[in-house]
Short mmCIF file of C-alpha atoms in Angstrom, two decimals:
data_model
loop_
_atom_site.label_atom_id
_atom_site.label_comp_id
_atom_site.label_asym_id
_atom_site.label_seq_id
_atom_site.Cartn_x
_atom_site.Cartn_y
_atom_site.Cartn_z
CA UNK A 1 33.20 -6.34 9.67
CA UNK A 2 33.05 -4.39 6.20
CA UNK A 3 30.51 -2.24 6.91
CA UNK A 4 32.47 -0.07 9.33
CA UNK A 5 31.25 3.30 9.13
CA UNK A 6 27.84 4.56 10.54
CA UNK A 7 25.00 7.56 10.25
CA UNK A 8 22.11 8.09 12.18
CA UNK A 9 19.25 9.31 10.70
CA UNK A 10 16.22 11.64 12.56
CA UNK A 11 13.44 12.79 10.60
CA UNK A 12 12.34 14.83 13.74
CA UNK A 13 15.26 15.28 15.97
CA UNK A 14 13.36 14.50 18.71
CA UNK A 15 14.66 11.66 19.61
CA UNK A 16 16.49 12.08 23.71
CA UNK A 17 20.59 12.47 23.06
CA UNK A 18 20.38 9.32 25.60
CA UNK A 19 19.15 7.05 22.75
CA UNK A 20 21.67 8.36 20.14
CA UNK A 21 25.06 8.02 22.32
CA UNK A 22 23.67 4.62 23.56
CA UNK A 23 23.72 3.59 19.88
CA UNK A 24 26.92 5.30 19.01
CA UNK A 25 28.59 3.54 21.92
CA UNK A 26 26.67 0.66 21.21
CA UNK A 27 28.07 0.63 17.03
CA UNK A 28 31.76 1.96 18.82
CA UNK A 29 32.24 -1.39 20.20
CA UNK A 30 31.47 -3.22 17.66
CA UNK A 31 34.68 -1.53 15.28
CA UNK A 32 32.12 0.57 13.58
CA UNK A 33 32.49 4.13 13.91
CA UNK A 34 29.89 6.95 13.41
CA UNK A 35 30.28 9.60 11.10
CA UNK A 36 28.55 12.83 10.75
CA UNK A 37 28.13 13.24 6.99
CA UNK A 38 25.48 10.32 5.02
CA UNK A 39 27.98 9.81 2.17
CA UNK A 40 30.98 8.73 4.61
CA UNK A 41 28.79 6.15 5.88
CA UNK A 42 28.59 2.14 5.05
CA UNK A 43 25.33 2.14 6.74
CA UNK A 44 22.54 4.51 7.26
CA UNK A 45 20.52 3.46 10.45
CA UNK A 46 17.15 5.72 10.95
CA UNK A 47 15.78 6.15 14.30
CA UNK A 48 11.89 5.96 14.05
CA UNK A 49 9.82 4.18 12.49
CA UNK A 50 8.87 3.10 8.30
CA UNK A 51 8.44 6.75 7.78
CA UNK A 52 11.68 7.51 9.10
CA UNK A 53 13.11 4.48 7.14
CA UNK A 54 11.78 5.87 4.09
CA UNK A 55 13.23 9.32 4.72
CA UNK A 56 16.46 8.05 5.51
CA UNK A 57 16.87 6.51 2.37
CA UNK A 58 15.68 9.65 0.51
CA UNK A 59 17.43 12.13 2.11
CA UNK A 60 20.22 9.63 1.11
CA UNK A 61 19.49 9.75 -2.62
CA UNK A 62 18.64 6.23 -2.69
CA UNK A 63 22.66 5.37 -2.42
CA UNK A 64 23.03 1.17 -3.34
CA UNK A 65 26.58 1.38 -2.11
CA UNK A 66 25.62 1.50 1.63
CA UNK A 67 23.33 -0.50 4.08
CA UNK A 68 20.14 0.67 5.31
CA UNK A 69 19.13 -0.62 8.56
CA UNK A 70 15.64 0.82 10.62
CA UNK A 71 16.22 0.84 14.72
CA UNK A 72 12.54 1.67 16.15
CA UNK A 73 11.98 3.14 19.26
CA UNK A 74 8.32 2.18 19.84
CA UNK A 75 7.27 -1.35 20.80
CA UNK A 76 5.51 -1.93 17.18
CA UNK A 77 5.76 -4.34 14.58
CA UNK A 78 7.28 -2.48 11.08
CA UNK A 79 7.74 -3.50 7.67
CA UNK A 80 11.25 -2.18 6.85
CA UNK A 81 12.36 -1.46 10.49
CA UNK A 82 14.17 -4.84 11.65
CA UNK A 83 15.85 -3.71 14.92
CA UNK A 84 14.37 -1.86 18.26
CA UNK A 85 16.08 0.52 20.85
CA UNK A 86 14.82 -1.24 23.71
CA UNK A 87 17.09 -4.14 22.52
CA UNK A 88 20.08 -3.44 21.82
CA UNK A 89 21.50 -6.83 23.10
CA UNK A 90 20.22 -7.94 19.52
CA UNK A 91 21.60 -5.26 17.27
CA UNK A 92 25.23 -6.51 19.17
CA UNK A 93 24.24 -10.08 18.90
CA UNK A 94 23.18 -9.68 15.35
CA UNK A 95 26.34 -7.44 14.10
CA UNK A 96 28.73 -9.16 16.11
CA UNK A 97 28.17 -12.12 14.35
CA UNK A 98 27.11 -11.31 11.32
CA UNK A 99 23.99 -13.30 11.54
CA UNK A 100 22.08 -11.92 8.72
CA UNK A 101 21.90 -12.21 4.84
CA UNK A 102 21.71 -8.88 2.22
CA UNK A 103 18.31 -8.33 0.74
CA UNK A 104 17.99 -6.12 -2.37
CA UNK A 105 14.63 -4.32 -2.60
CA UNK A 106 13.50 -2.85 -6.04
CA UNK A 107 12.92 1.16 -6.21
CA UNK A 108 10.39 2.58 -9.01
CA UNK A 109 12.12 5.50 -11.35
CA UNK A 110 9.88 8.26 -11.91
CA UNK A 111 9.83 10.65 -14.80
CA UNK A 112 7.24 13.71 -15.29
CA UNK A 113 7.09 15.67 -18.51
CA UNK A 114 10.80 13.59 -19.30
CA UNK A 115 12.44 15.72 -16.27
CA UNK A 116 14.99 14.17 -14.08
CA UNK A 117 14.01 10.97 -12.52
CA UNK A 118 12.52 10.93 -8.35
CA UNK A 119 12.76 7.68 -7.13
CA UNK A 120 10.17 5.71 -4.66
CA UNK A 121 10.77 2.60 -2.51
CA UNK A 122 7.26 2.08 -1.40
CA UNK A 123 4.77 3.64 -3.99
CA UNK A 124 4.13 6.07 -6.31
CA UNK A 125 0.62 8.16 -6.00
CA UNK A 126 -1.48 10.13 -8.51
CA UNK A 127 -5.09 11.95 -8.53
CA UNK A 128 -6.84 14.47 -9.35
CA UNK A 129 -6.44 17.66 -7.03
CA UNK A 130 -9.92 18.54 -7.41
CA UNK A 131 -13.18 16.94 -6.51
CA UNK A 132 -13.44 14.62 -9.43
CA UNK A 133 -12.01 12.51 -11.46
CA UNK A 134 -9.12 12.32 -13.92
CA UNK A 135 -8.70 11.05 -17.38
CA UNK A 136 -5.59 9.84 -18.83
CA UNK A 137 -4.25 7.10 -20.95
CA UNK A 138 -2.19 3.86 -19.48
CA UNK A 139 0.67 2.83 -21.93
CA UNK A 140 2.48 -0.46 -21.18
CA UNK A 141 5.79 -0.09 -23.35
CA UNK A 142 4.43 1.68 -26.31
CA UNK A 143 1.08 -0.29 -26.38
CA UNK A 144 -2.39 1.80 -25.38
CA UNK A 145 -3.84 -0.20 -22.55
CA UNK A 146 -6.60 1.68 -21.23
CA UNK A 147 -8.55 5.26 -21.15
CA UNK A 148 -9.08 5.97 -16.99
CA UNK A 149 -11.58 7.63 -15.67
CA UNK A 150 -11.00 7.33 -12.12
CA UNK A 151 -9.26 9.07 -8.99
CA UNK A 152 -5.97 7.75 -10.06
CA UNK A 153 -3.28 5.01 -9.35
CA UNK A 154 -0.80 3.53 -7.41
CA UNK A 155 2.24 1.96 -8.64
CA UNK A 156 4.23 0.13 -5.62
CA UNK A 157 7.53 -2.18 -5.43
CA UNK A 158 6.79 -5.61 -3.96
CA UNK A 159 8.50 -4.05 -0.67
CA UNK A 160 5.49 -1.21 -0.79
CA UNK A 161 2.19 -3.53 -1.88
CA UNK A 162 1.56 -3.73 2.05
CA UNK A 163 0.61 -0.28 2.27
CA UNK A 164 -1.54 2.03 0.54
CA UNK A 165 -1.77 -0.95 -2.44
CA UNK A 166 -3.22 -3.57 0.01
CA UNK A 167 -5.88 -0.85 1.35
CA UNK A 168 -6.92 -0.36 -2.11
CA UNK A 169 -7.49 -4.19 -2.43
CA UNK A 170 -4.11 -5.29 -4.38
CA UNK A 171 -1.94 -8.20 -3.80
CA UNK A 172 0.78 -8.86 -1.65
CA UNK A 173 3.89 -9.29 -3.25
CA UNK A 174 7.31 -10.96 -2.29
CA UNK A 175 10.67 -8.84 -2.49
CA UNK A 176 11.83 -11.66 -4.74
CA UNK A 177 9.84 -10.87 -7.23
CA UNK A 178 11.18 -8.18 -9.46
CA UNK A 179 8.07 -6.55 -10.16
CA UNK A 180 5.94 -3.28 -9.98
CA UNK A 181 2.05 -3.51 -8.98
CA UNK A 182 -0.57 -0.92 -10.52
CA UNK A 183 -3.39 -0.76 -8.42
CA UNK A 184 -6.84 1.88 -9.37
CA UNK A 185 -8.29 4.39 -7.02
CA UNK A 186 -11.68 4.60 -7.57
CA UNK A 187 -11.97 3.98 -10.93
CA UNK A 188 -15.10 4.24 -13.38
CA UNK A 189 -17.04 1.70 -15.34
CA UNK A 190 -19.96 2.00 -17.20
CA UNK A 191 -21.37 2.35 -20.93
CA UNK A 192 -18.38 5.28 -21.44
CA UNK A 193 -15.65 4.00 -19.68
CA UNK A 194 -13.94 0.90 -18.83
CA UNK A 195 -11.08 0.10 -16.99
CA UNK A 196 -9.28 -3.07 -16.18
CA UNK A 197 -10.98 -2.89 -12.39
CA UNK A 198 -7.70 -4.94 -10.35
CA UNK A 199 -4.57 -4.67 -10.01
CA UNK A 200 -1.97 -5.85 -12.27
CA UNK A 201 1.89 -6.97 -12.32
CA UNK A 202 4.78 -5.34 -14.92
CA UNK A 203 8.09 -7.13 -14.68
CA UNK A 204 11.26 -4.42 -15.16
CA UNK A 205 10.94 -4.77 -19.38
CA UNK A 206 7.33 -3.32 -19.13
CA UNK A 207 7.98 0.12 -18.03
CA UNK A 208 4.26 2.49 -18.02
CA UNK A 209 3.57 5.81 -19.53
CA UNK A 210 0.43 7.33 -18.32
CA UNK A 211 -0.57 10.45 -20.20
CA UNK A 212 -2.88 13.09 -18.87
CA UNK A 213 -5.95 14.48 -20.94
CA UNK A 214 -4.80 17.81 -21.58
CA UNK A 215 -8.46 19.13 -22.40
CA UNK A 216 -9.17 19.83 -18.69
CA UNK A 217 -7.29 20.79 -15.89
CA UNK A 218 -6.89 18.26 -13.58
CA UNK A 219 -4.15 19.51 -10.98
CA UNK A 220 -3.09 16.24 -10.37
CA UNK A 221 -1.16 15.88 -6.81
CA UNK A 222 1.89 13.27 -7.11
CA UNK A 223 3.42 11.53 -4.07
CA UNK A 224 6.54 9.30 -3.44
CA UNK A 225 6.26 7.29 -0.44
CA UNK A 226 5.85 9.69 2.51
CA UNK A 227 6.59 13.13 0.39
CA UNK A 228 4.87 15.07 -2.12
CA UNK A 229 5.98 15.49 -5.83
CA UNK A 230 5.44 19.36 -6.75
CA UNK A 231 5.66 19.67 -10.55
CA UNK A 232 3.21 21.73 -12.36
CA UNK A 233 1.69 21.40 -15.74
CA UNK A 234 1.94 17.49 -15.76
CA UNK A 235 1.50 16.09 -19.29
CA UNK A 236 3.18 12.28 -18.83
CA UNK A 237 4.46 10.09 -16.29
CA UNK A 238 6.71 7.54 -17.50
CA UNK A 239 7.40 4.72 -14.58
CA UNK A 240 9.79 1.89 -14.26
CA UNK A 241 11.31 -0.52 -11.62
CA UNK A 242 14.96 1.25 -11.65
CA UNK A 243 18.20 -0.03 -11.68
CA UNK A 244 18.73 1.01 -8.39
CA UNK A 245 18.13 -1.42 -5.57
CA UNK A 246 18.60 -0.90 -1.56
CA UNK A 247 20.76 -2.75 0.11
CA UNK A 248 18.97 -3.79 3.80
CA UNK A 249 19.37 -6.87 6.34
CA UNK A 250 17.18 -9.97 6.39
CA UNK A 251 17.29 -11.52 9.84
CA UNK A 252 16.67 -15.26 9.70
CA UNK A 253 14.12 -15.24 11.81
CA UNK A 254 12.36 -11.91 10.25
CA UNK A 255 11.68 -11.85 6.78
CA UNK A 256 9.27 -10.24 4.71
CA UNK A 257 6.79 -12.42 5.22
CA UNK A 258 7.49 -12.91 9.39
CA UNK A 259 6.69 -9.21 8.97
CA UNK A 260 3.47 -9.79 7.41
CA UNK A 261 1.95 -11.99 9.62
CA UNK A 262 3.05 -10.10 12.35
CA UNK A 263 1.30 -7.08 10.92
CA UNK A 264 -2.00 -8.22 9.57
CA UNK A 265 -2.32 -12.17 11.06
#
């Protein structure tokens, strides 16, 4: 076993201390060892569910030199959470073995006003604070797209187009795909405006620039998956799939799309 160092993440530390030394005990006998600090670790396991998936890896600063695994402790099906508390006989079957593959998933690089990049694994969220809409122009590469009028978009990985995206009536997209989706929020057409009106797919050479009209203020509010971006005074947003990928599991038996039938079939 290479991976042989482990963290536990918890969002909420609520978690009993019977779950977490069943799991270190568990991980103990199988020659992997936990450690108390993220960046000593070979894998990062959170204890929760997606959100707390999605944490981990944040609080983790998107590291692609470790593992990320999800162990939930409610009986529900998840999209990035492959493993459950109330089975551990699996995690030991599965790790014993090594009976699973490594699955890459793309992450999104965000850049306001040309600040430092945030990164996203699921989506990336902007609209208009206030109770109206918000006007800015869409660049793909250097080329003007479109004028919005609208609430705002999403941008999600393939790995994120379950979520918020799919609500919003965009496509589900495989991991394999190297690809980011932009999906409208309540967009405007008529005589004055027009927008595209559906989603659309970039590949990684199409990064976006969107670029907010400055002759109002909009306020907008900016999220990354589960958090909340706080920058004020936005001008542009440039977005790109990244050159940073997590590293996660892919049990034979539970892929992407096993997930996805599980969740919405």
């Amino acid at each position: 076993m290479v991976n042989n160092t482990i963290y536990f993440f918890e969002p909420s530390n609520k978690n009993s201390k019977k779950i977490v030394s069943d799991l270190v005990n568990l991980f103990d006998n199988l020659g992997i060892k936990t450690v108390d600090n993220c960046n000593d670790a070979s894998i990062v396991a959170s204890i929760g569910g997606d959100g707390a998936f999605l944490q981990a890896v944040r609080k983790n600063d998107f590291r692609n030199d470790c593992m990320y695994i999800g162990i939930g402790i409610e009986e529900r099906n998840y999209m990035y959470v492959d493993f459950n508390y109330h089975n551990l006989a699996e995690i030991r079957q599965v790790f014993n073995l090594n009976n699973f593959e490594m699955r890459n998933y793309p992450v999104i690089e965000v850049k306001v006003n040309n600040n430092q990049p945030n990164y996203c694994l699921n989506e990336f969220t902007l609209r208009s604070s206030l109770v109206r809409t918000i006007m800015m122009d869409i660049y793909i590469e250097d080329f003007l797209f479109e004028h919005f009028n609208g609430d705002g978009i999403v941008v999600s990985t393939p790995t994120g187009s379950t979520g918020y995206n799919k609500s919003l009536g965009g496509a589900v997209v495989d991991p394999l795909i190297n690809a980011m989706q932009v999906t409208e929020l309540g967009s405007v057409n008529n005589n004055n405006h027009r927008t595209l009106g559906t989603s659309f797919l970039l590949s990684k050479e199409r990064p976006i620039t969107i670029v907010i009209d400055q002759s109002d203020n909009y306020y907008p509010i900016m999220s990354m998956d589960n958090e909340a971006l706080s920058v004020q005074n936005t001008e542009k947003v440039s977005i790109k799939l990244s050159d940073k990928t997590i590293k996660t599991i892919r049990l034979h038996n539970n892929t992407f799309w096993h997930k996805t039938q599980r969740n919405f079939l």
